[in-house]
XYZ file of C-alpha atoms in Angstrom:
305
model
C -56.815 63.831 -10.238
C -58.610 61.281 -8.024
C -59.259 63.929 -5.376
C -60.603 66.335 -7.985
C -62.924 63.740 -9.517
C -64.127 62.610 -6.088
C -65.094 66.146 -5.119
C -66.855 66.745 -8.414
C -68.772 63.468 -8.219
C -69.889 64.351 -4.698
C -71.035 67.787 -5.874
C -72.829 66.139 -8.781
C -74.707 63.808 -6.463
C -75.702 66.684 -4.181
C -76.853 68.701 -7.208
C -78.891 65.784 -8.503
C -80.517 65.336 -5.102
C -81.461 69.003 -5.158
C -82.904 68.676 -8.668
C -84.874 65.575 -7.665
C -86.294 67.320 -4.630
C -87.288 70.440 -6.522
C -88.931 68.627 -9.423
C -90.764 66.234 -7.066
C -92.526 69.057 -5.252
C -92.997 71.384 -8.245
C -94.852 68.847 -10.384
C -97.287 68.321 -7.515
C -98.151 71.994 -7.068
C -100.977 71.866 -9.613
C -102.684 68.965 -7.895
C -103.488 65.422 -8.878
C -103.422 64.322 -12.547
C -106.457 62.155 -11.946
C -108.831 64.962 -12.941
C -107.108 65.375 -16.299
C -106.945 61.653 -16.928
C -110.581 60.977 -16.001
C -112.080 64.212 -17.306
C -113.929 67.054 -15.555
C -117.101 64.980 -15.173
C -115.417 62.269 -13.103
C -116.837 61.672 -9.658
C -114.871 62.352 -6.485
C -114.825 58.617 -5.773
C -113.283 57.823 -9.162
C -110.618 60.494 -8.685
C -109.825 59.160 -5.203
C -109.580 55.586 -6.534
C -107.133 56.646 -9.258
C -105.055 58.643 -6.774
C -104.885 55.540 -4.606
C -103.841 53.397 -7.575
C -101.085 55.876 -8.445
C -99.913 56.114 -4.853
C -100.811 59.796 -4.640
C -103.014 59.320 -1.607
C -99.960 58.806 0.612
C -98.274 61.653 2.475
C -95.658 63.684 0.594
C -92.714 62.459 2.735
C -93.673 58.859 2.016
C -94.055 59.592 -1.699
C -90.719 61.432 -1.706
C -88.784 58.563 -0.110
C -90.416 56.084 -2.472
C -89.514 58.341 -5.379
C -85.845 58.502 -4.306
C -85.620 54.728 -3.922
C -87.098 54.171 -7.379
C -84.927 56.845 -8.976
C -81.776 55.265 -7.523
C -82.410 52.213 -9.734
C -83.557 54.228 -12.756
C -87.257 53.528 -12.261
C -89.392 56.635 -12.759
C -92.578 54.675 -13.229
C -94.847 54.475 -16.255
C -96.076 57.513 -18.131
C -99.658 58.309 -17.167
C -100.509 59.249 -20.756
C -98.518 56.663 -22.742
C -98.575 53.691 -20.324
C -94.913 53.027 -21.020
C -91.778 53.442 -18.856
C -91.112 57.164 -18.582
C -87.316 56.864 -18.730
C -87.512 54.784 -21.898
C -89.705 57.411 -23.585
C -87.273 60.205 -22.664
C -84.190 58.264 -23.785
C -85.889 57.366 -27.084
C -86.356 61.053 -27.886
C -83.082 62.281 -26.423
C -80.993 61.737 -29.607
C -83.177 64.190 -31.541
C -82.775 66.792 -28.793
C -79.006 66.266 -28.694
C -78.828 66.551 -32.481
C -80.700 69.858 -32.412
C -78.731 71.289 -29.484
C -75.299 70.259 -30.771
C -76.101 71.517 -34.299
C -77.185 74.913 -32.942
C -74.137 75.001 -30.666
C -71.726 74.217 -33.511
C -73.412 76.698 -35.859
C -73.219 79.493 -33.305
C -69.637 78.796 -32.273
C -68.237 78.443 -35.805
C -70.018 81.495 -37.246
C -69.135 83.657 -34.233
C -65.509 82.532 -34.346
C -65.289 83.359 -38.042
C -66.859 86.793 -37.596
C -64.588 87.615 -34.662
C -61.477 86.605 -36.636
C -62.564 88.683 -39.643
C -63.232 91.686 -37.415
C -59.793 91.395 -35.804
C -57.888 90.888 -39.066
C -59.805 93.622 -40.861
C -59.341 96.020 -37.991
C -62.471 97.960 -38.915
C -63.982 99.336 -35.705
C -67.303 100.139 -37.416
C -67.674 96.503 -38.488
C -66.863 95.279 -34.970
C -69.320 97.694 -33.370
C -72.000 96.694 -35.876
C -71.523 93.020 -34.950
C -71.928 93.812 -31.273
C -75.064 95.895 -31.859
C -76.621 93.243 -34.080
C -75.765 90.623 -31.486
C -77.487 92.637 -28.760
C -80.624 92.957 -30.910
C -80.695 89.225 -31.729
C -80.346 88.311 -28.058
C -83.346 90.517 -27.272
C -85.616 88.700 -29.758
C -87.615 85.818 -28.194
C -86.641 82.456 -29.638
C -90.202 81.478 -30.520
C -90.688 84.747 -32.438
C -87.502 84.254 -34.444
C -88.587 80.706 -35.224
C -91.989 81.858 -36.479
C -90.358 84.520 -38.673
C -87.983 81.968 -40.202
C -90.909 79.635 -40.900
C -92.862 82.414 -42.612
C -89.884 83.443 -44.756
C -88.163 80.179 -45.699
C -91.008 77.654 -45.451
C -94.178 79.565 -46.310
C -92.996 82.356 -48.621
C -89.882 80.949 -50.321
C -90.814 77.260 -49.898
C -87.152 76.341 -49.511
C -87.233 74.386 -46.260
C -89.731 72.239 -44.360
C -91.335 73.954 -41.396
C -92.341 71.094 -39.115
C -91.205 67.662 -38.040
C -87.982 65.763 -38.654
C -88.759 64.009 -41.910
C -85.467 64.820 -43.645
C -82.022 66.270 -43.068
C -83.222 69.694 -44.187
C -85.822 69.669 -41.402
C -82.985 70.352 -38.966
C -81.914 73.622 -40.581
C -84.623 76.012 -39.382
C -84.782 74.898 -35.731
C -80.971 74.707 -35.515
C -80.543 78.175 -37.003
C -83.253 79.540 -34.697
C -81.324 78.361 -31.647
C -77.960 79.046 -33.279
C -78.640 82.731 -33.945
C -78.716 83.391 -30.216
C -75.469 81.431 -29.890
C -73.819 83.518 -32.602
C -74.815 86.721 -30.809
C -73.472 85.404 -27.501
C -70.132 84.112 -28.780
C -69.397 87.124 -30.987
C -69.494 89.288 -27.895
C -67.405 86.822 -25.894
C -64.785 86.420 -28.594
C -64.596 90.184 -29.173
C -64.006 90.912 -25.495
C -61.505 88.064 -25.108
C -59.528 89.126 -28.208
C -59.516 92.765 -27.103
C -57.995 91.703 -23.770
C -55.228 89.734 -25.473
C -54.093 92.168 -28.184
C -52.653 94.559 -25.597
C -50.550 91.926 -23.841
C -46.738 91.983 -23.888
C -46.450 88.661 -25.715
C -48.391 90.135 -28.650
C -46.063 93.129 -28.906
C -43.121 90.748 -28.713
C -44.516 88.683 -31.563
C -44.881 91.789 -33.731
C -41.329 92.844 -32.789
C -40.082 89.514 -34.141
C -41.572 90.374 -37.511
C -44.705 88.224 -37.377
C -47.603 89.298 -39.566
C -51.004 90.196 -38.132
C -52.441 86.933 -39.471
C -49.695 84.917 -37.766
C -50.065 86.784 -34.474
C -53.872 86.529 -34.482
C -54.091 82.846 -35.366
C -50.968 81.625 -33.584
C -50.953 83.706 -30.415
C -54.095 85.737 -29.758
C -56.817 83.206 -30.566
C -55.399 80.236 -28.568
C -55.416 82.427 -25.458
C -58.677 84.214 -26.251
C -60.550 80.932 -26.594
C -59.858 79.867 -22.987
C -62.477 82.073 -21.260
C -64.982 81.104 -23.940
C -64.585 77.393 -23.166
C -66.216 77.633 -19.752
C -69.174 79.662 -21.008
C -69.562 77.380 -24.028
C -69.716 74.267 -21.864
C -72.327 75.724 -19.534
C -74.277 77.050 -22.492
C -74.310 73.655 -24.219
C -75.934 72.180 -21.130
C -78.470 74.984 -21.111
C -79.164 74.387 -24.802
C -80.004 70.742 -24.195
C -82.464 71.726 -21.496
C -83.748 74.794 -23.312
C -84.880 73.313 -26.613
C -88.466 73.001 -25.378
C -89.739 76.167 -27.047
C -88.055 75.515 -30.392
C -89.104 71.854 -30.420
C -92.681 72.957 -29.804
C -92.614 75.646 -32.509
C -91.141 73.301 -35.126
C -92.889 70.141 -33.889
C -89.454 68.596 -33.429
C -89.777 65.096 -31.883
C -87.290 65.631 -29.075
C -87.283 65.103 -25.336
C -88.054 68.787 -24.733
C -91.450 68.647 -26.419
C -92.213 65.418 -24.547
C -91.392 67.080 -21.222
C -93.666 69.975 -22.201
C -96.483 67.516 -22.871
C -95.779 65.966 -19.486
C -96.051 69.341 -17.757
C -99.328 70.293 -19.435
C -100.764 66.809 -18.855
C -99.461 66.490 -15.279
C -97.568 63.374 -16.315
C -95.318 63.187 -13.240
C -93.091 60.301 -14.399
C -92.304 61.977 -17.741
C -91.441 65.324 -16.150
C -89.324 63.776 -13.419
C -87.437 61.471 -15.780
C -86.858 64.270 -18.297
C -85.572 66.779 -15.767
C -83.233 64.244 -14.164
C -81.785 63.172 -17.526
C -81.200 66.786 -18.602
C -79.672 67.687 -15.230
C -77.343 64.678 -15.428
C -76.164 65.704 -18.898
C -75.603 69.261 -17.685
C -73.461 68.072 -14.779
C -71.427 65.708 -16.992
C -70.806 68.478 -19.519
C -69.571 70.806 -16.787
C -67.203 68.117 -15.527
C -65.886 67.648 -19.056
C -65.363 71.398 -19.420
C -63.301 71.497 -16.221
C -61.094 68.709 -17.559
C -60.754 70.375 -20.965
C -59.848 73.724 -19.430
C -57.017 72.092 -17.506
C -55.734 70.515 -20.724
C -55.892 73.787 -22.677
C -54.292 75.865 -19.915
C -51.405 74.080 -18.123
C -51.552 76.728 -15.390
C -54.819 75.228 -14.196
C -54.341 72.314 -11.831
C -56.938 69.699 -11.020
C -56.511 70.068 -7.286
């Protein structure tokens, strides 16, 4: 166990270093933020003075080493647009992003699991094929387009749900369903394939030979084994959800970290972008570590070695 955790922690640190390096150089591709902060009419001297004040006049290697030293102690600097610590701003909005991502994740997993179980118990091939086709279509629809359609139908036309913001509990429904629909499509396909692989196994035929009903075999034997390959994908996908809520948060004006990172990108707010990416990457790595541990618990054949 100690050896396993040590290797994973080392990999996590290497991954974080890679993320830090990439985000450091990418956010500087578009040039200095001084022009945006001072306006297009600012003189070259004023821009140079602001660059000097922000430390952007130094060479990139020097800036990079300074950035790594500051990051090691959790200091990403102050936001250029909000004049507040960037990490504090990201962490303040992170709960809303986690709420949205986890809600969409749970919605997708539960609905897909239910549909897959119904399809298996019913045994109707047409119904199963229809689920897979619908899932393929849903996965092909851009998230922002689905969100706009849901707003037009349920907020504008039917006036059942709020369209923007996070003013009430019902405000979560539309953005969560928008993200969750893609999750449903993904997990229906995964569950269908995993169940199809299990139903032809010898242990299933043995269970039927002992007189077990289809419900007993499906719930007691097939599903516990079919869920194992889904666990890994689900864990990775949850991490991707946390980092991929930017579009939905923007469409629904959801006050999460994703929309703040987007504002940082468009406004060249280096500290916000760097802090946001590092926080999301850290969560992704921790989730993957947790999935590895969970997989070993669910399947005793897996050893943490």
